[in-house]
């Protein structure tokens, strides 16, 4: 990945978003529906955009909310809708727009007590807990978040009755209906003034924080953490879980230091990411300089992104663990230390996650379920229990309860962070040292990812790359074993390609959330082979984009 000169340095006023201007743009600017980039478009995790660019504005949110109401009516979903929002500047106004529409349409809407920020996994858990044992009157939800994206971003995600991100069929229907409503000047959108919406009988207060924290003991062994006296530090990064951590510490009496509770919509406390942007990505060594500085102060330290669905782990042995390293360690640890999990529960991974996970799964005797990028592809498996773990290379994962039952069907950064403390306590080694043990037994891969700007048209071309466009039978000096444009786990299109050789692979795909494309590569032969993989992959991508 290219590193810009200021990557990893503290953000300055030059990078701060002008919050007043941003909020004014949200309310005042309207999309030009002849421009593809300004239309409602659900990527791998909801609709995202920037108000300055007319891609995330009040009209988008009102139309999407009305489209969700229409979808609920069509599907007979008439239970409550659980809604939460994170600490991005655009999230509160977008939440209020949504509430105006939901209240006007008579939808029972569960909002956080005291307008508390709500992590993505808390919304998923609330839906699942409510629907457990029900066959009618089912609940669903909305999470207002652009995840780890920069401070000027907004995001809006629909979670279905299974608690997870809605699948492509649902989001395409909502997207189409929302765009139709905008093109009709919102004539079909019903709204109430926000004061009336908040006072409506259908708007009800819900304590997400207590529900989530009370239930955490069904997935994390706090007794072993407390008994071992593991010293942990957490940086909430001013995100949606900022007030959850102190409650976890108090309720479970663990040694957990919350290093900051500052909430700042400019996120001025961050260090700049690889491209000199402020981005709350807990897996980025550039963005996580503050967390990395905690390496020697704790037995393990961690952070979560703005909606707390992603995790970043810092261990004294290695510093910030690459997300693939931690996923491999977490899978190895969990399947060995959860005796009540189903014997046939598979390991879920995305196509661009490390092949170390394949080797770990094989050693465990567990089936590997490999899917395209997007957590929505794990939802059904986690919900039914056919998957006990589902994880993405971008540091998002969820895993089953101790009894093998479903925990969340959306990513949960909080539980994955706390798991690092549990495994440190039980194994007597931090996750970095545990990963080194894995490499001794299973090989030591090296990996890299290239991110480059891409226009919507270029992204579309790349997403249509097919196996037929790879004519060679050799890659980086090895015979090609497979060229995939569909995932082996579910036969879903991957929106790009993956090329596999005996000691490595590369994958190329457009981002579903940003105007960039990504080339991932991994080699078990070393850096020289990795560079060769990337170089030959780049030729294939350049040809596709020409």
CSV table of C-alpha atoms in Angstrom, one decimal, residues 181 184-190:
chain,number,residue,atom,x,y,z
A,181,UNK,CA,-38.9,8.4,-4.5
A,184,UNK,CA,-40.5,11.9,-7.7
A,185,UNK,CA,-39.5,14.8,-5.5
A,186,UNK,CA,-40.2,12.7,-2.3
A,187,UNK,CA,-43.9,12.9,-3.1
A,188,UNK,CA,-44.4,9.5,-1.5
A,189,UNK,CA,-42.4,10.2,1.7
A,190,UNK,CA,-44.3,10.8,4.9
